mmCIF file of C-alpha atoms in Angstrom:
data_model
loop_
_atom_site.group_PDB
_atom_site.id
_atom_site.type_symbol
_atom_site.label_atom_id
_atom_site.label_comp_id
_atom_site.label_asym_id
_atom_site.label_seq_id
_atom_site.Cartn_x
_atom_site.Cartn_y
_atom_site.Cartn_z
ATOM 1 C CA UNK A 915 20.745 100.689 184.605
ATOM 2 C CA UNK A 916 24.597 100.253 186.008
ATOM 3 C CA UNK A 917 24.216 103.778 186.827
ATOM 4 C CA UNK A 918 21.507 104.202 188.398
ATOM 5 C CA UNK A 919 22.059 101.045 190.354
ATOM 6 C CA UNK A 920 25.504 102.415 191.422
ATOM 7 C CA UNK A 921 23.899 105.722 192.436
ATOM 8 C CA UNK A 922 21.150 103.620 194.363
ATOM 9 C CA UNK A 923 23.342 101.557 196.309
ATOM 10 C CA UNK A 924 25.771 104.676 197.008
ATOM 11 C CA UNK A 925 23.113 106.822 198.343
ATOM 12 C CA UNK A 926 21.461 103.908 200.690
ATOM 13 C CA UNK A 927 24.794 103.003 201.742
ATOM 14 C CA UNK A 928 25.686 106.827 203.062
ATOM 15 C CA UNK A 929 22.157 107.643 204.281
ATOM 16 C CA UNK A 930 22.906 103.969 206.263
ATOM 17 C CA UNK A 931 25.783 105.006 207.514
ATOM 18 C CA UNK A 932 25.020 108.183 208.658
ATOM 19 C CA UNK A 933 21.755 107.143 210.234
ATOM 20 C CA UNK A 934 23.861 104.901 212.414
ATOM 21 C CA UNK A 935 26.283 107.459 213.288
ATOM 22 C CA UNK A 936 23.682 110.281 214.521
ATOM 23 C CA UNK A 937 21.113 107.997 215.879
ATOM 24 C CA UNK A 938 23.008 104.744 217.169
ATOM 25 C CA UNK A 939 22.613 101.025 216.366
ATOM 26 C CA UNK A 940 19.508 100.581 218.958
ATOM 27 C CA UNK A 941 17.540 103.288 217.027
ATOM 28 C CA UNK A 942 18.533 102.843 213.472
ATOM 29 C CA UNK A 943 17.794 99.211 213.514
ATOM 30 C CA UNK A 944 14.280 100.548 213.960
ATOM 31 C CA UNK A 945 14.306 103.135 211.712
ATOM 32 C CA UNK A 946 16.502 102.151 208.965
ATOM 33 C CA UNK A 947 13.343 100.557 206.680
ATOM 34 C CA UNK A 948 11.401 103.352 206.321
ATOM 35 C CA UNK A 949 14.556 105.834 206.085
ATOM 36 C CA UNK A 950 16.302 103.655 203.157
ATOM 37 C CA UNK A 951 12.606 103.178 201.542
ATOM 38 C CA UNK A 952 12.492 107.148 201.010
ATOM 39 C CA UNK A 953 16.029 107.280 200.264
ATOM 40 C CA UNK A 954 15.523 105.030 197.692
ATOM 41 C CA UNK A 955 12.692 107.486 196.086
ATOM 42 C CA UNK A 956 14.557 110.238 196.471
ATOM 43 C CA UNK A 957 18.021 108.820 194.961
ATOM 44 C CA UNK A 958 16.256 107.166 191.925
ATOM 45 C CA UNK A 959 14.134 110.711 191.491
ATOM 46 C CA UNK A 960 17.280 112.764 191.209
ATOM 47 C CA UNK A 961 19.240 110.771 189.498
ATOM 48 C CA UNK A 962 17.053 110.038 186.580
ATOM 49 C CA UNK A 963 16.467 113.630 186.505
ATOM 50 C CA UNK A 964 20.474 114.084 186.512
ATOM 51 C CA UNK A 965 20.731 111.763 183.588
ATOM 52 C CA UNK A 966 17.755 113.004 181.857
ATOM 53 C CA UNK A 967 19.220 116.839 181.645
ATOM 54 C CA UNK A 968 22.672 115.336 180.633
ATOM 55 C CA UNK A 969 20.799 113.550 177.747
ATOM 56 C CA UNK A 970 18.835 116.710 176.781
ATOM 57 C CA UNK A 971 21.128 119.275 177.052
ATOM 58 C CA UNK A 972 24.153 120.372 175.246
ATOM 59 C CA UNK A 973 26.440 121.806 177.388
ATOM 60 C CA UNK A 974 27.285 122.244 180.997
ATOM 61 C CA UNK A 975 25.854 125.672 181.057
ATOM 62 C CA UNK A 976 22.489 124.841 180.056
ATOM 63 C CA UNK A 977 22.863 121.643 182.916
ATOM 64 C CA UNK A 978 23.617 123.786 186.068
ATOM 65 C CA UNK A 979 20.993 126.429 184.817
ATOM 66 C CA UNK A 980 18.589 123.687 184.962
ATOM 67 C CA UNK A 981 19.692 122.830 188.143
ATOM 68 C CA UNK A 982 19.572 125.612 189.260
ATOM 69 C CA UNK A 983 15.822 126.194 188.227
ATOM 70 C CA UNK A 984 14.935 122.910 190.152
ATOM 71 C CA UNK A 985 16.799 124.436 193.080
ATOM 72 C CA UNK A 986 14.787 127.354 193.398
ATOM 73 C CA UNK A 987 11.637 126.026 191.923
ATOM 74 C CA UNK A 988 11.560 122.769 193.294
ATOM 75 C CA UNK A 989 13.577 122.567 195.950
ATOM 76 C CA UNK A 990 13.269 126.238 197.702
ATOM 77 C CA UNK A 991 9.659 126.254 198.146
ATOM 78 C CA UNK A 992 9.533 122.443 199.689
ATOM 79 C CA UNK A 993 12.152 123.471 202.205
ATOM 80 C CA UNK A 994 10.426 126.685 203.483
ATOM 81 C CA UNK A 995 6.864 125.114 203.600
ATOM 82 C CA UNK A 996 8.234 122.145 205.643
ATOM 83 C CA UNK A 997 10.815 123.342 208.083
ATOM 84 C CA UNK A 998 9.697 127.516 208.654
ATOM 85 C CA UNK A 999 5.596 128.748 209.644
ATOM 86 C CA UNK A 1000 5.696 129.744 205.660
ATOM 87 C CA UNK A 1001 3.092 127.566 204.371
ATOM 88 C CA UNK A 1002 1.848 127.785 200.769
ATOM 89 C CA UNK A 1003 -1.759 126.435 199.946
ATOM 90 C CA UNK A 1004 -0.137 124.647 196.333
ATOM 91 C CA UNK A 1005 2.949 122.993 198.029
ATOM 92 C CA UNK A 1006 0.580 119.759 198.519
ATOM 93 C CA UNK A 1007 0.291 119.274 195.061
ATOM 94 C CA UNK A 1008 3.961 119.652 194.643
ATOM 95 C CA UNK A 1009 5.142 115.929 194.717
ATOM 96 C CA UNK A 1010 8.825 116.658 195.828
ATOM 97 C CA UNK A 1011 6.860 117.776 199.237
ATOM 98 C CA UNK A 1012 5.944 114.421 199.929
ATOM 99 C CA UNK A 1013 9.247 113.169 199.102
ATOM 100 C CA UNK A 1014 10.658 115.042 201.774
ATOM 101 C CA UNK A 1015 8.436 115.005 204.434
ATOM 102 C CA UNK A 1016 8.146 111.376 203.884
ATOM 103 C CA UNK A 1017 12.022 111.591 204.753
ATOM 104 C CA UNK A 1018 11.785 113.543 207.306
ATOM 105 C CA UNK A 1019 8.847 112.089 209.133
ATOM 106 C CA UNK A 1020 10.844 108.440 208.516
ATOM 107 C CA UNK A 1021 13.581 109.743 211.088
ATOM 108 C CA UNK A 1022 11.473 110.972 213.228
ATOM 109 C CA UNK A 1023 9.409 107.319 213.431
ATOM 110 C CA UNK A 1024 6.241 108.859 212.050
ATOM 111 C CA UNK A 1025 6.006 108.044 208.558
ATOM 112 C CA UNK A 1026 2.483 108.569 207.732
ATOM 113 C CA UNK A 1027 2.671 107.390 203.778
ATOM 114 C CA UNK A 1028 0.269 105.386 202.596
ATOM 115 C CA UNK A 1029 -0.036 102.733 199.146
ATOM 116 C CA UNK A 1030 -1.126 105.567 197.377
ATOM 117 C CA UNK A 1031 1.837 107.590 198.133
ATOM 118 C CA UNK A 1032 4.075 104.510 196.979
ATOM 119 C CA UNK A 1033 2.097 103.500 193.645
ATOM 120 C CA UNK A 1034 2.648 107.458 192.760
ATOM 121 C CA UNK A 1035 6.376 107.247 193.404
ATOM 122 C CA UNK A 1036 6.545 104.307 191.542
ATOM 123 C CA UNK A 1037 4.614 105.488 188.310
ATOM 124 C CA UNK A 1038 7.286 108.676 188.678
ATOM 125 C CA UNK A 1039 10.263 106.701 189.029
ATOM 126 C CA UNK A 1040 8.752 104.679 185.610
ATOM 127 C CA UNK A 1041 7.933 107.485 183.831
ATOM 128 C CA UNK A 1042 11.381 109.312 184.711
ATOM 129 C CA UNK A 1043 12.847 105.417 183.635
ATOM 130 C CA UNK A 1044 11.105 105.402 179.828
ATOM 131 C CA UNK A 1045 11.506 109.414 179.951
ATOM 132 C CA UNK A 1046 15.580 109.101 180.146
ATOM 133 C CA UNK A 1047 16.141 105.480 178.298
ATOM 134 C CA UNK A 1048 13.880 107.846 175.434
ATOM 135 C CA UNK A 1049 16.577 109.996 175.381
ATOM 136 C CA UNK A 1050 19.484 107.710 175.546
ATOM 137 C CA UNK A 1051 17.798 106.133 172.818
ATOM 138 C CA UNK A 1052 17.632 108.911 171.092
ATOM 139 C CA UNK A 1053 21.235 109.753 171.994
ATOM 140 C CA UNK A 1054 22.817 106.852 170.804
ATOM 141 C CA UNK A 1055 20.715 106.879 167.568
ATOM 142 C CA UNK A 1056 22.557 110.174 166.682
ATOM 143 C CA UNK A 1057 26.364 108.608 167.729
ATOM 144 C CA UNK A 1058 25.488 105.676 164.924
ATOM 145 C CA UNK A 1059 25.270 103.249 168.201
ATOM 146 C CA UNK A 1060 21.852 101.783 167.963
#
């Protein structure tokens, strides 16, 4: 929990920060809610993932070739259906989509999400949460700890 709260408040402190720096106090104030709302979903998302690989895998080799599978797999395709004319009929079932253009359409003032959109982030985040604590569980078993 320390680190995920530390990662939390890191990541809404910089996307804060730099939301006031490239749109200006009068603007942020407005968008700031929505912006650190999405932030919030995309930091905990991450870094449960994050910790979940360092809990599953052995070495740092097998960690940056998973990352790098979530680059390409998860992250590629979201990038190229949202920002290029590339659109791919399955990218709407792809939740990291959402995510983004949730994020995206926050800056912009047009968040469109809905309670639907925030009880499935939610139930993600939770399942990440019991998915990784699982695993340090497991983890710590091993060590002798628990």
């Amino acid at each position: 929990m320390s680190k995920l709260t530390a990662f939390l408040l890191s990541d809404l402190v910089f996307a804060a920060l730099l939301t006031l720096l490239n749109v200006g106090i009068v603007d942020a104030v407005e968008l700031l809610p929505a912006v650190l709302m999405q932030t919030g979903i995309l930091s905990l998302t991450m870094a449960l993932i994050g910790f979940g690989c360092a809990m599953l895998l052995e070495d740092f080799k097998q960690f940056s070739l998973a990352y790098l599978v979530i680059a390409l797999f998860a992250a590629t395709p979201v990038f190229l259906s949202a920002n290029t004319s590339m659109k791919m009929a399955w990218i709407y079932w792809h939740p990291f989509y959402h995510v983004y253009m949730e994020l995206k359409n926050a800056y912009f003032g047009t968040s469109v999400a809905n309670l639907i959109y925030y009880i499935c982030s939610g139930f993600g985040i939770l399942i990440l949460f019991l998915f990784v604590q699982s695993a340090f569980r497991g983890e710590m078993g091993k060590e002798g700890c628990l």
